[in-house]
PDB file of C-alpha atoms in Angstrom:
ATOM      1  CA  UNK A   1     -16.220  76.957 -77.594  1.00  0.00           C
ATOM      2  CA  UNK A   2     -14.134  78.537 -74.792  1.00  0.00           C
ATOM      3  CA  UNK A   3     -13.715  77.105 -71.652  1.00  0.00           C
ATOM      4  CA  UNK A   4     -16.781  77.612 -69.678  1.00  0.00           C
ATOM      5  CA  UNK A   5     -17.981  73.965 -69.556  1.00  0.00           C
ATOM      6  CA  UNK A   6     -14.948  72.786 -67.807  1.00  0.00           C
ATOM      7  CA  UNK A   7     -13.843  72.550 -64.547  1.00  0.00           C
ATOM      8  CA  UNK A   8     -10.733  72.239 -62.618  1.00  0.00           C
ATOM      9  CA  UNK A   9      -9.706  69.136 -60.159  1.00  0.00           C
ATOM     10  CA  UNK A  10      -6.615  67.378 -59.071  1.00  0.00           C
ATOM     11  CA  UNK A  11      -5.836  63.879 -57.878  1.00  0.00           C
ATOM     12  CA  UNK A  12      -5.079  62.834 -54.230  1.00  0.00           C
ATOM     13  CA  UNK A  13      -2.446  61.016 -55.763  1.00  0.00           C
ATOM     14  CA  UNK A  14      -0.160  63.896 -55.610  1.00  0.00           C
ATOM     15  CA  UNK A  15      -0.563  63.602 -51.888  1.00  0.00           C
ATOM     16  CA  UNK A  16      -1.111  60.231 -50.765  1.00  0.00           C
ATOM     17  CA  UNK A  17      -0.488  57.032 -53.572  1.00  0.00           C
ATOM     18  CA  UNK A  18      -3.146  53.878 -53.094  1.00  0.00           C
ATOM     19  CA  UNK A  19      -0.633  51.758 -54.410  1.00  0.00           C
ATOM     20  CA  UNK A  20       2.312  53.003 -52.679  1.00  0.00           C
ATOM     21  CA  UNK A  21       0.899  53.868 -49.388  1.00  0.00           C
ATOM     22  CA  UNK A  22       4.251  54.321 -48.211  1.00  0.00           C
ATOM     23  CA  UNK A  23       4.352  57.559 -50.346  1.00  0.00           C
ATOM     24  CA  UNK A  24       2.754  60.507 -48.625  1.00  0.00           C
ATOM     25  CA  UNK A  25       1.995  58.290 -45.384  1.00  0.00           C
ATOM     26  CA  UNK A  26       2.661  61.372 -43.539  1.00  0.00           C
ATOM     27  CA  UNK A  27      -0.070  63.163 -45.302  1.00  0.00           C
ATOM     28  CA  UNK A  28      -3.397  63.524 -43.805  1.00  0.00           C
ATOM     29  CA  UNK A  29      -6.530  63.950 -45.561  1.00  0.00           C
ATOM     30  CA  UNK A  30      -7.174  67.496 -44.220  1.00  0.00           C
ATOM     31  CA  UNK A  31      -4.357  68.314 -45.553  1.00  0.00           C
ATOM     32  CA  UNK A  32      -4.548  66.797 -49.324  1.00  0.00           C
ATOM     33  CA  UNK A  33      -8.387  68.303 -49.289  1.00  0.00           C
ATOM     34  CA  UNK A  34      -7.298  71.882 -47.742  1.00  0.00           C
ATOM     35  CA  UNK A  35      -4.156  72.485 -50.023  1.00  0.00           C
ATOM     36  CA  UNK A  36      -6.297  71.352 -53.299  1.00  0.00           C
ATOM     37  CA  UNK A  37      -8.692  74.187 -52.338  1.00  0.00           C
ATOM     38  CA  UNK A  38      -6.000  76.299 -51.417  1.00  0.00           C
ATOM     39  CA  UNK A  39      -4.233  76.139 -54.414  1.00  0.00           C
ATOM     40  CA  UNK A  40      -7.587  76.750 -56.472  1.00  0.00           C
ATOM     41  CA  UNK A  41      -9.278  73.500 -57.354  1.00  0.00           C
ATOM     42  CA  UNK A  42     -12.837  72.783 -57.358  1.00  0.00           C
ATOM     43  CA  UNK A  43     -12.793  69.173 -57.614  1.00  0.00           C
ATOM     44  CA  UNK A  44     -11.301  66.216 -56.857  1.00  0.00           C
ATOM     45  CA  UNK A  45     -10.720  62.408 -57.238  1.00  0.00           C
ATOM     46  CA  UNK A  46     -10.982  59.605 -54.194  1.00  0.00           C
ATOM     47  CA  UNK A  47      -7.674  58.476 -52.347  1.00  0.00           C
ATOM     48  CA  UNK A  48      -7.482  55.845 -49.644  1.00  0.00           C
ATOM     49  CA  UNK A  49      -7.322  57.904 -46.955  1.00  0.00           C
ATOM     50  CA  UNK A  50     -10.489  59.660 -47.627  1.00  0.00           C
ATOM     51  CA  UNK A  51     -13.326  59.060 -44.974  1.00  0.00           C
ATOM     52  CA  UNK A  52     -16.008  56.230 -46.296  1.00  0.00           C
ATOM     53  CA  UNK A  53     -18.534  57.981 -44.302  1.00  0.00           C
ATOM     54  CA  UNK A  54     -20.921  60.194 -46.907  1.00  0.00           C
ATOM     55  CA  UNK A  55     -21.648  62.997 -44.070  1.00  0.00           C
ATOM     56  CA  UNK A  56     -18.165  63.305 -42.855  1.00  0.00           C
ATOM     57  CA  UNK A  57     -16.462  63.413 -46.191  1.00  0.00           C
ATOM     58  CA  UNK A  58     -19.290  65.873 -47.376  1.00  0.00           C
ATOM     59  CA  UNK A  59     -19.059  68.388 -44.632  1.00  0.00           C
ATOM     60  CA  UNK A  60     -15.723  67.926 -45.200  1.00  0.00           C
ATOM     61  CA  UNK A  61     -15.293  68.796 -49.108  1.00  0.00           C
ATOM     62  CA  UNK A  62     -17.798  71.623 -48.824  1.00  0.00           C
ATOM     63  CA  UNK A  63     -15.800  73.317 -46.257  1.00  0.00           C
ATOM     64  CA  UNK A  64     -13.253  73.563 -49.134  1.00  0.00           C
ATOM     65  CA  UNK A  65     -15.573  74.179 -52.008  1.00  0.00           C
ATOM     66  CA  UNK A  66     -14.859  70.871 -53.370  1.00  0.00           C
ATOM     67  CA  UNK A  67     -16.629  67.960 -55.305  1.00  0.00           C
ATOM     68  CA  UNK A  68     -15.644  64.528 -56.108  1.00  0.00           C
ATOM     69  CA  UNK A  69     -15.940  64.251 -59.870  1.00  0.00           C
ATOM     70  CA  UNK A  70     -14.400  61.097 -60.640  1.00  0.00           C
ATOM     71  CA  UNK A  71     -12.793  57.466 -58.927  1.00  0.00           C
ATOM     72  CA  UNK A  72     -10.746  54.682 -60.197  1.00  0.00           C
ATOM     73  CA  UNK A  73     -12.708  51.514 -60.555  1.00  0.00           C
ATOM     74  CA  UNK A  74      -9.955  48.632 -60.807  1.00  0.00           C
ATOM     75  CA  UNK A  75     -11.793  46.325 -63.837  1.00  0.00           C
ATOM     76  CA  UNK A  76     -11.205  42.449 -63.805  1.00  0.00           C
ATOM     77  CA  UNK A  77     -12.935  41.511 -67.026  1.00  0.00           C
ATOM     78  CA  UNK A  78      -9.617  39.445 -68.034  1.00  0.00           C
ATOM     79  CA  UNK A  79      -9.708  37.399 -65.177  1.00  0.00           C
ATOM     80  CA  UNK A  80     -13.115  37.925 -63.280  1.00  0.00           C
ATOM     81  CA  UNK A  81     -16.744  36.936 -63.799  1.00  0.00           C
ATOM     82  CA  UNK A  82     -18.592  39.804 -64.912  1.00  0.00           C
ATOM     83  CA  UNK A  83     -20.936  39.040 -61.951  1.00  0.00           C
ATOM     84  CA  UNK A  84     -17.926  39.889 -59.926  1.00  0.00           C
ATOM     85  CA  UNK A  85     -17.272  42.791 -61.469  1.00  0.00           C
ATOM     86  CA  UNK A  86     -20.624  43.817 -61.639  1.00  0.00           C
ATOM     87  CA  UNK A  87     -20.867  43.624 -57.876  1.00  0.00           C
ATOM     88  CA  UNK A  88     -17.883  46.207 -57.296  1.00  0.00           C
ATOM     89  CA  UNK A  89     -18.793  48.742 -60.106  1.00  0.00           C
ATOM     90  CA  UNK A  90     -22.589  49.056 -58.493  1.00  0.00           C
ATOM     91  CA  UNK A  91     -21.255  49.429 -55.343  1.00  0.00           C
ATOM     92  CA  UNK A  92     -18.449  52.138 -56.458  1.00  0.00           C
ATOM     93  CA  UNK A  93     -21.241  53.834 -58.234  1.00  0.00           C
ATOM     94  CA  UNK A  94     -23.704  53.494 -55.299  1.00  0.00           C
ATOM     95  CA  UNK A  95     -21.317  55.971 -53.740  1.00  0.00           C
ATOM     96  CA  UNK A  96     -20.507  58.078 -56.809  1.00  0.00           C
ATOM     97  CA  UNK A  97     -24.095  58.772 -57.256  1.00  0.00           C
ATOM     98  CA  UNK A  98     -24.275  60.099 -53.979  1.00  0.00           C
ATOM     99  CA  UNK A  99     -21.425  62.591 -54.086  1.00  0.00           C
ATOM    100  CA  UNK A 100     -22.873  63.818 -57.347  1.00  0.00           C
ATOM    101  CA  UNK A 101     -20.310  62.331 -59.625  1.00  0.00           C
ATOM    102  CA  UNK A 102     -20.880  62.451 -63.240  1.00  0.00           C
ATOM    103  CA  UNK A 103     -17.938  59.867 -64.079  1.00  0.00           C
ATOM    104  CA  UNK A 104     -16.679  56.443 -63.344  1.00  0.00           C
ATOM    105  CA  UNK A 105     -13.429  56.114 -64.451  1.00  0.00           C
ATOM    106  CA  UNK A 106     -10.522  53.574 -63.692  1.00  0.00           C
ATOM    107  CA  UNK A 107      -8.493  50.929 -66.397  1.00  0.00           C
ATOM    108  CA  UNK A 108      -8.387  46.896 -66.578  1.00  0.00           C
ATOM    109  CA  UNK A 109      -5.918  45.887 -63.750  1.00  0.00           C
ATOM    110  CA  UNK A 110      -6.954  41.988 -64.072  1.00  0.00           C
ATOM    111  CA  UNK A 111      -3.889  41.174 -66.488  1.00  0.00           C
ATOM    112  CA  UNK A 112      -2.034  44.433 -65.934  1.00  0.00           C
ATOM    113  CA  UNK A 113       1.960  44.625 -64.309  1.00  0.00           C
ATOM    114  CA  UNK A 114       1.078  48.201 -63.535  1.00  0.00           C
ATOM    115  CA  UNK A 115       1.305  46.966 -59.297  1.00  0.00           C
ATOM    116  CA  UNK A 116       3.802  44.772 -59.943  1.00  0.00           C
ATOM    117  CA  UNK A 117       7.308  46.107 -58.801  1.00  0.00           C
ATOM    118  CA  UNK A 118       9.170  42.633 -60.286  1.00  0.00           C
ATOM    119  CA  UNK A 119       8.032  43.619 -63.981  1.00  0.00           C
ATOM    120  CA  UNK A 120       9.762  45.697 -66.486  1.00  0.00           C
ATOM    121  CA  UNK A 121       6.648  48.106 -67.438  1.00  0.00           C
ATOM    122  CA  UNK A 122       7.854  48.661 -71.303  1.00  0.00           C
ATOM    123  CA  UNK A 123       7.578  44.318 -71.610  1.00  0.00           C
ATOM    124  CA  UNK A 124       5.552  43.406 -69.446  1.00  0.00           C
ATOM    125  CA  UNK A 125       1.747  44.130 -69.983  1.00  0.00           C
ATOM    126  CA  UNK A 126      -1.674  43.137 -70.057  1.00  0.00           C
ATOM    127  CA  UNK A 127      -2.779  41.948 -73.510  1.00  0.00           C
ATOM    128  CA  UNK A 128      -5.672  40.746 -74.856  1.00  0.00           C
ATOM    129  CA  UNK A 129      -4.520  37.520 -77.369  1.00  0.00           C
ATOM    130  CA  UNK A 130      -7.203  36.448 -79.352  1.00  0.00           C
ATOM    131  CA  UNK A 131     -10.482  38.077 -81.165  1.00  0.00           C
ATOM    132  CA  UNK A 132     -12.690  36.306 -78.330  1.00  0.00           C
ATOM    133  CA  UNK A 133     -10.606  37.859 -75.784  1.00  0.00           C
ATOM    134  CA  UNK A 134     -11.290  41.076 -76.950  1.00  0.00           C
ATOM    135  CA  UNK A 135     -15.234  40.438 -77.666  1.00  0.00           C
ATOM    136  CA  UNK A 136     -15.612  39.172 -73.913  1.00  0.00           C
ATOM    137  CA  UNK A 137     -13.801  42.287 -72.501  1.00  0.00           C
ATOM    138  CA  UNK A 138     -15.668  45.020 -74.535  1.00  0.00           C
ATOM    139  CA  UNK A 139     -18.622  43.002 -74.066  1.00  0.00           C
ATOM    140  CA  UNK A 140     -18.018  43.609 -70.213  1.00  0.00           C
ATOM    141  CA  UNK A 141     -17.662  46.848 -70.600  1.00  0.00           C
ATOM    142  CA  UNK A 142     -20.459  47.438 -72.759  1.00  0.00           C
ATOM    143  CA  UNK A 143     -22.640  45.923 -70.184  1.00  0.00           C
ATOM    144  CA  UNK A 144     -20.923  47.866 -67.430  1.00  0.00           C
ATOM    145  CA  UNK A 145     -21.630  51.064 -68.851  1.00  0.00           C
ATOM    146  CA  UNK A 146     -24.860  50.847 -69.504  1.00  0.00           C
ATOM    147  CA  UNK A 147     -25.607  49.986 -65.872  1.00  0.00           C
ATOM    148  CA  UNK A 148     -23.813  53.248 -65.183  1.00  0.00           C
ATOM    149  CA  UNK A 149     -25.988  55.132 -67.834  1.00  0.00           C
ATOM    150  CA  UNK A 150     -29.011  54.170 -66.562  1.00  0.00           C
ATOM    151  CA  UNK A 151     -28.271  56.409 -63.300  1.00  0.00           C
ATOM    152  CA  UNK A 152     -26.698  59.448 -65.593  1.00  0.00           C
ATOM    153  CA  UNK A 153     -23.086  58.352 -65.274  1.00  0.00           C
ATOM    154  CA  UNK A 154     -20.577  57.524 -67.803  1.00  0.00           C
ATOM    155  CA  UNK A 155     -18.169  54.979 -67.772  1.00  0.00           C
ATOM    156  CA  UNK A 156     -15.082  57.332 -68.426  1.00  0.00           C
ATOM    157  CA  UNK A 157     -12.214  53.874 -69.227  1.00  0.00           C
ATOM    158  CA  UNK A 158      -8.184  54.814 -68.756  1.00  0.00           C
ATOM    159  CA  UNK A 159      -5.883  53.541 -71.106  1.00  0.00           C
ATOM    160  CA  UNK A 160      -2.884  52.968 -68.597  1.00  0.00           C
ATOM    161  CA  UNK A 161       0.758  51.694 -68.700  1.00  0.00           C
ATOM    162  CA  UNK A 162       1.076  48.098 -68.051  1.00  0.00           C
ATOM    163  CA  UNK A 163      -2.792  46.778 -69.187  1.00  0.00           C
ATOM    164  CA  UNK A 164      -4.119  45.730 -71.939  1.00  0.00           C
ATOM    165  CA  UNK A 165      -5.191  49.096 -73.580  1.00  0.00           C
ATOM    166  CA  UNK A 166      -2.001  51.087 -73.289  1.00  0.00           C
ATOM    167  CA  UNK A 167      -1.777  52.223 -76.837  1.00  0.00           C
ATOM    168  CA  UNK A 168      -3.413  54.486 -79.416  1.00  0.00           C
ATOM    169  CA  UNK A 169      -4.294  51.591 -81.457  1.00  0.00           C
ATOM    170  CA  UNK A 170      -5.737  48.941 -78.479  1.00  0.00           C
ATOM    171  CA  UNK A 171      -7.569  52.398 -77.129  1.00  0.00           C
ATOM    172  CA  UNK A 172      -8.973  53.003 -81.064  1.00  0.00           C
ATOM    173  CA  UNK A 173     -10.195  48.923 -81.192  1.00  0.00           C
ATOM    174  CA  UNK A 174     -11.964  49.550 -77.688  1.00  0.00           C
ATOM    175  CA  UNK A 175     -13.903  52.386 -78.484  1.00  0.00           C
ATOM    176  CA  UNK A 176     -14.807  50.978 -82.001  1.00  0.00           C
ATOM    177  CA  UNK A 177     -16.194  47.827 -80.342  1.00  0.00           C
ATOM    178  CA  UNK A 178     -17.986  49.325 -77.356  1.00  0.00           C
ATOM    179  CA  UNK A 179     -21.271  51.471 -77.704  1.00  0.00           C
ATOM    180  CA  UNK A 180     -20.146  55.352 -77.776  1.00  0.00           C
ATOM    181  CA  UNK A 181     -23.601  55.693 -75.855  1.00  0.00           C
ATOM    182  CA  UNK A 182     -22.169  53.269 -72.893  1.00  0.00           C
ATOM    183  CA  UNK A 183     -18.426  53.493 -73.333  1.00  0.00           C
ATOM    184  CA  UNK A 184     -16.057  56.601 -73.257  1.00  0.00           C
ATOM    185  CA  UNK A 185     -12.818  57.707 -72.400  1.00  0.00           C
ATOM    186  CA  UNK A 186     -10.961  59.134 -69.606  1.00  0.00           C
ATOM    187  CA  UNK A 187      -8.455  60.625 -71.800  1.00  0.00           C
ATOM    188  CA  UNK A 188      -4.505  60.883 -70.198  1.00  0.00           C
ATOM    189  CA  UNK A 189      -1.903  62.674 -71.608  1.00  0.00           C
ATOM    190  CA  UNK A 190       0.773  61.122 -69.759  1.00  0.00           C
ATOM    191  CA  UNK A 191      -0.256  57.847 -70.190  1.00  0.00           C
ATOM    192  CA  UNK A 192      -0.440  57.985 -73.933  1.00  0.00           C
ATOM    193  CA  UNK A 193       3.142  59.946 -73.954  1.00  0.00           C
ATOM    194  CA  UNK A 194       4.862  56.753 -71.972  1.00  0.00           C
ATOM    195  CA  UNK A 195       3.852  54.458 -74.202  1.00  0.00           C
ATOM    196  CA  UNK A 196       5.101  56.170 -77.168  1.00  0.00           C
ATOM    197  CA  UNK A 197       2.549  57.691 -78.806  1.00  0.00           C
ATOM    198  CA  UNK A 198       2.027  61.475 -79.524  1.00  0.00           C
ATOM    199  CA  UNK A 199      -0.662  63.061 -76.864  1.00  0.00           C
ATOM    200  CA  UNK A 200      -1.853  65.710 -79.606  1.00  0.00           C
ATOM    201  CA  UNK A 201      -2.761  63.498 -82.288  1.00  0.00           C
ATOM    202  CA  UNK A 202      -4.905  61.198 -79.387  1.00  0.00           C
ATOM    203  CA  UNK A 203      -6.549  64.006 -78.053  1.00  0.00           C
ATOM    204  CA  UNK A 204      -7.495  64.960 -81.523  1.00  0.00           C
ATOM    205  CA  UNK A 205      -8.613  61.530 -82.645  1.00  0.00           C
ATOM    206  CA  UNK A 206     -10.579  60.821 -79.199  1.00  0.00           C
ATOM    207  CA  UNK A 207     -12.193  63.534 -78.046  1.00  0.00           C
ATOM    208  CA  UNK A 208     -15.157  62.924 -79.128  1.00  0.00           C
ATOM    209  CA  UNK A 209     -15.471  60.131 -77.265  1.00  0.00           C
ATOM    210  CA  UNK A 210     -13.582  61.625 -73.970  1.00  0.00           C
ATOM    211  CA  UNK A 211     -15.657  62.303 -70.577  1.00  0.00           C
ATOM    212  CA  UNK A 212     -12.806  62.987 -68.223  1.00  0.00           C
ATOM    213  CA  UNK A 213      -9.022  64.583 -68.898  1.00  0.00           C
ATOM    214  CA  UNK A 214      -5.956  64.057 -67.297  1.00  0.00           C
ATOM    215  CA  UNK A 215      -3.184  65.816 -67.516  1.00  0.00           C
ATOM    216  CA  UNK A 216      -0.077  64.856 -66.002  1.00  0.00           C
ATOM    217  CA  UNK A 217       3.432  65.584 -67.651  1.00  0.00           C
ATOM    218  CA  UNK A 218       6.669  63.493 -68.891  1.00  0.00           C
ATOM    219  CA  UNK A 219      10.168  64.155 -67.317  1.00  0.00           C
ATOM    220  CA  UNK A 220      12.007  62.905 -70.264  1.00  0.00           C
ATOM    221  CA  UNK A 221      15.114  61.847 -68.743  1.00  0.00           C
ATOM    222  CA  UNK A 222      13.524  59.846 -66.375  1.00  0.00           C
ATOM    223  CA  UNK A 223      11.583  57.748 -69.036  1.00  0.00           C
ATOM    224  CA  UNK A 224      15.016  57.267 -70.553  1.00  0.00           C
ATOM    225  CA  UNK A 225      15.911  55.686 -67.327  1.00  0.00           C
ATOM    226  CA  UNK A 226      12.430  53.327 -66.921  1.00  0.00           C
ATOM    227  CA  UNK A 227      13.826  51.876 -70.661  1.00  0.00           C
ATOM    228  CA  UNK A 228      17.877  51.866 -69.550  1.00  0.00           C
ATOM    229  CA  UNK A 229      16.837  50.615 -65.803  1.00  0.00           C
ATOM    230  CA  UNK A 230      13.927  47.623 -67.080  1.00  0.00           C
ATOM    231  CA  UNK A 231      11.622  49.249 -64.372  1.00  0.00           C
ATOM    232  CA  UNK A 232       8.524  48.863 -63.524  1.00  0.00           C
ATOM    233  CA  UNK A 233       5.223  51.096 -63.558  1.00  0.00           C
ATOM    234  CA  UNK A 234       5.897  51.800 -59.950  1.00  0.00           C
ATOM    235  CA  UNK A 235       9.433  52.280 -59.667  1.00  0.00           C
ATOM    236  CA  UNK A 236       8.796  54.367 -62.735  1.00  0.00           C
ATOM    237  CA  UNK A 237       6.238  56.664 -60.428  1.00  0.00           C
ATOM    238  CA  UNK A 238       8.377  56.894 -57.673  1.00  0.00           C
ATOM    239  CA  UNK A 239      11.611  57.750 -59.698  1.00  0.00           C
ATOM    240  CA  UNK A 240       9.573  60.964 -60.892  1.00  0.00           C
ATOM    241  CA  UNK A 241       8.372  60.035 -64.571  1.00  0.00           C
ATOM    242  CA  UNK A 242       5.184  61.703 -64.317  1.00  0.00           C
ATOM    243  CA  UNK A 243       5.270  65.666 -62.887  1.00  0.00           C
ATOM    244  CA  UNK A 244       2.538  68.461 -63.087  1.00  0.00           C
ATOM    245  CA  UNK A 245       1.905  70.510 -65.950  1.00  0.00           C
ATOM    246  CA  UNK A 246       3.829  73.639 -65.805  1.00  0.00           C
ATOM    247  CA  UNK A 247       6.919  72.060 -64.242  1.00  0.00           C
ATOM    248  CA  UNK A 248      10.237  72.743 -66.838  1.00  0.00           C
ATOM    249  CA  UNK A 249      11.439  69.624 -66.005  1.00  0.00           C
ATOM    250  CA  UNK A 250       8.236  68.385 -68.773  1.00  0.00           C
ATOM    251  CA  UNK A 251       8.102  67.901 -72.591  1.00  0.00           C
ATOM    252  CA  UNK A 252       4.350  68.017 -73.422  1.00  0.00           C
ATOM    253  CA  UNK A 253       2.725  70.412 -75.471  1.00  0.00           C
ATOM    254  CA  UNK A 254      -0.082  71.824 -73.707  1.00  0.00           C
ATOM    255  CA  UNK A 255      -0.755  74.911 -75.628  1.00  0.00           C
ATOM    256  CA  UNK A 256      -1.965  72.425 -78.428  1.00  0.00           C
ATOM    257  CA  UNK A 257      -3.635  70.070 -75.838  1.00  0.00           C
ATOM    258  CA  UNK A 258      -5.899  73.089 -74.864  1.00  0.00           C
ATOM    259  CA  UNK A 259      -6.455  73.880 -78.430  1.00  0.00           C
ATOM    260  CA  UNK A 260      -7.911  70.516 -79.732  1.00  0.00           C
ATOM    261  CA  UNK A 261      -9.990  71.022 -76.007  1.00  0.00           C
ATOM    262  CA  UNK A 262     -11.223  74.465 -76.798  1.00  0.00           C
ATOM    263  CA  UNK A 263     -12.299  74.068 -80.522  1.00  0.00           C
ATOM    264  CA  UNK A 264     -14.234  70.511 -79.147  1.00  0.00           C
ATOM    265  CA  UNK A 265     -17.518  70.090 -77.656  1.00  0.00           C
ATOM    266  CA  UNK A 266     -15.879  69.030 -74.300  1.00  0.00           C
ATOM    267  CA  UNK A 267     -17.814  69.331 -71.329  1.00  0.00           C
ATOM    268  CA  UNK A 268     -16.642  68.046 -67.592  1.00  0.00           C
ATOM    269  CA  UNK A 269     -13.606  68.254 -65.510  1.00  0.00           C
ATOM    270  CA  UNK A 270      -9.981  68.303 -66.811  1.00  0.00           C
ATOM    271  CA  UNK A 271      -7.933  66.591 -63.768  1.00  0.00           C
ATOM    272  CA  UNK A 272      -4.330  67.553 -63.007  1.00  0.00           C
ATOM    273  CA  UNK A 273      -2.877  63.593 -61.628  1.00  0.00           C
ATOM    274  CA  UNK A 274       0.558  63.517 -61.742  1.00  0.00           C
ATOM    275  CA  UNK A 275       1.811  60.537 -58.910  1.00  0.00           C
ATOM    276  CA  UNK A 276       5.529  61.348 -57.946  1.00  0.00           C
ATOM    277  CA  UNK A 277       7.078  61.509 -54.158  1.00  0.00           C
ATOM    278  CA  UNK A 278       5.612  64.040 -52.174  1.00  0.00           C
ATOM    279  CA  UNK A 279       8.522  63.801 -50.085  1.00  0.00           C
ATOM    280  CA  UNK A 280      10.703  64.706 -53.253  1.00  0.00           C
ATOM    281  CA  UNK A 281       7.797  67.239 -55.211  1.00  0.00           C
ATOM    282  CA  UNK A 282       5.423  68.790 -52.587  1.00  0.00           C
ATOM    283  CA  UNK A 283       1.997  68.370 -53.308  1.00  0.00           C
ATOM    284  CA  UNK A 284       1.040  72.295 -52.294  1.00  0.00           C
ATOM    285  CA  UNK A 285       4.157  73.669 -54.450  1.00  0.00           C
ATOM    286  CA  UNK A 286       3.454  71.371 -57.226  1.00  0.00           C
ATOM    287  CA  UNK A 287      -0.214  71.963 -57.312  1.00  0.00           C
ATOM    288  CA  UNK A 288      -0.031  75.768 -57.884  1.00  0.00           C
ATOM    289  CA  UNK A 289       2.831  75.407 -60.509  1.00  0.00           C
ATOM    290  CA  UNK A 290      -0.138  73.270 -62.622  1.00  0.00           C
ATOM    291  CA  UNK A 291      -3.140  75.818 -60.886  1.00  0.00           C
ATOM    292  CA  UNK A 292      -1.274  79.060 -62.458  1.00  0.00           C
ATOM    293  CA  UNK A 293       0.100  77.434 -65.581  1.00  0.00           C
ATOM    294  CA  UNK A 294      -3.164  76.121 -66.784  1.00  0.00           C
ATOM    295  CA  UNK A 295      -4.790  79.502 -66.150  1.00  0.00           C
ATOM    296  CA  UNK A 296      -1.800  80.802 -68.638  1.00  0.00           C
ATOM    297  CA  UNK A 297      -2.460  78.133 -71.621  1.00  0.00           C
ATOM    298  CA  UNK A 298      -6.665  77.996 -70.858  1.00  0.00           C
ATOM    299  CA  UNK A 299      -7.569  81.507 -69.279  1.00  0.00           C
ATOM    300  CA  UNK A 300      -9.318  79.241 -66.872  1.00  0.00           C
TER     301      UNK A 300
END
């Protein structure tokens, strides 16, 4: 296979950062949605300051040529009911459904440090303890996903810095013990990079299993500085660990990222999120570094 079943988005995250909302505060939505199309995007993710209303936000993304394909769900199985979760993930889907989203992505942020500026991210996260720990949560999840498959949209779970599947060995155990029918991946390169494993050898492992790709690159001498500093997930964000593929500044190798894609049976959206300061990286300039590099290493 070639690269005809995949599309192109990018983040509002570059723009405007949910958890930081201090970070691209001067950035409207108009903006983030006009300079995604602009740099040649067809999709995108949610950010806070997109409009809750369906007809304004779809006028709005059509203008643009642009679909939501994807949003964060924050999942509380660790320290929620799954009633209570249950109640948010409908309602997130409820709305996904009608913006003709395929994917419901997001990671486990109910014993995560990920928002937590006082924790050192590299010793601080989320972990599941104990066998029944692990058999409620991918019991959760199970459940979860089938609700979303029963209305044609997979459950796409992140692995993410700070929780409580962070590495290539909790992401392995959460896949075997979930139904590959209800439970898949939303696959990030970055992610997997910061917490020390090698991005290639995931992708290669988990692709099978993968309904949504991010790619976001390392600036290596900035992780040197999360581990010299003790910082946190978000100082970690806003120092510039995370940049766009394309920028020299990263270490990943995309060239065999795109090979393990193109010889796979991957269909859906690969998703460029890399969070930094927009005030320090703009989002347009940034954006069309990743837009023409990924046409160089895909042909896309």
């Amino acid at each position: 296979m070639n690269f005809e079943n995949i599309q192109l988005g990018i983040a509002p995250i570059n723009w405007t950062n949910d958890d930081m909302p201090e970070l691209g505060a001067e950035n409207t939505f108009e903006q983030c949605i006009s300079e995604m199309a602009l740099a040649g995007f067809t999709g995108c993710e949610v950010g806070n300051k997109f409009p809750r209303d369906i007809t304004i936000l779809k006028k709005a993304l059509s203008l643009r040529g642009l679909q939501i394909c994807n949003q964060w769900n924050s999942y509380e199985l660790t320290t929620k009911s799954l009633e209570e979760n249950k109640k948010s993930f409908t309602q997130l889907l409820d709305f996904l459904e009608t913006m003709g989203a395929k994917v419901i992505g997001g990671g486990e942020t109910g014993n995560s440090c990920q928002g937590k500026k006082e924790v050192p991210v590299l010793e601080g996260k989320g972990m599941l303890n104990s066998n029944e720990e692990w058999k409620n949560f991918t019991y959760g999840l199970n459940e979860l996903g089938k609700i979303a498959r029963d209305r044609g949209i997979k459950l796409a779970f992140h692995h993410h810095m700070g929780t409580c599947i962070q590495t290539r060995e909790e992401t392995e155990r959460m896949l075997n013990e979930t139904d590959p029918e209800n439970v898949y991946l939303n696959y990030d390169c970055g992610h997997f990079y910061f917490a020390g494993e090698d991005p290639v050898a995931c992708l290669e492992q988990f692709i099978s299993r993968t309904a949504h790709i991010h790619l976001k690159d390392i600036r290596p001498n900035v992780l040197q500085q999360v581990k010299d500093n003790r910082m946190s997930f978000l100082d970690a964000v806003k120092d510039g660990v995370f940049t766009v593929p394309g920028d020299e500044e990263g270490c990943i190798d995309f060239p065999a990222l795109a090979a393990v894609i193109k010889k796979s049976d991957y269909k859906g959206w690969m998703v460029v999120e890399a969070e930094q300061d927009p005030a320090k990286a703009n989002p347009l300039e940034y954006a069309l570094i990743a837009r023409q590099y990924i046409r160089k290493v895909t042909g896309l």
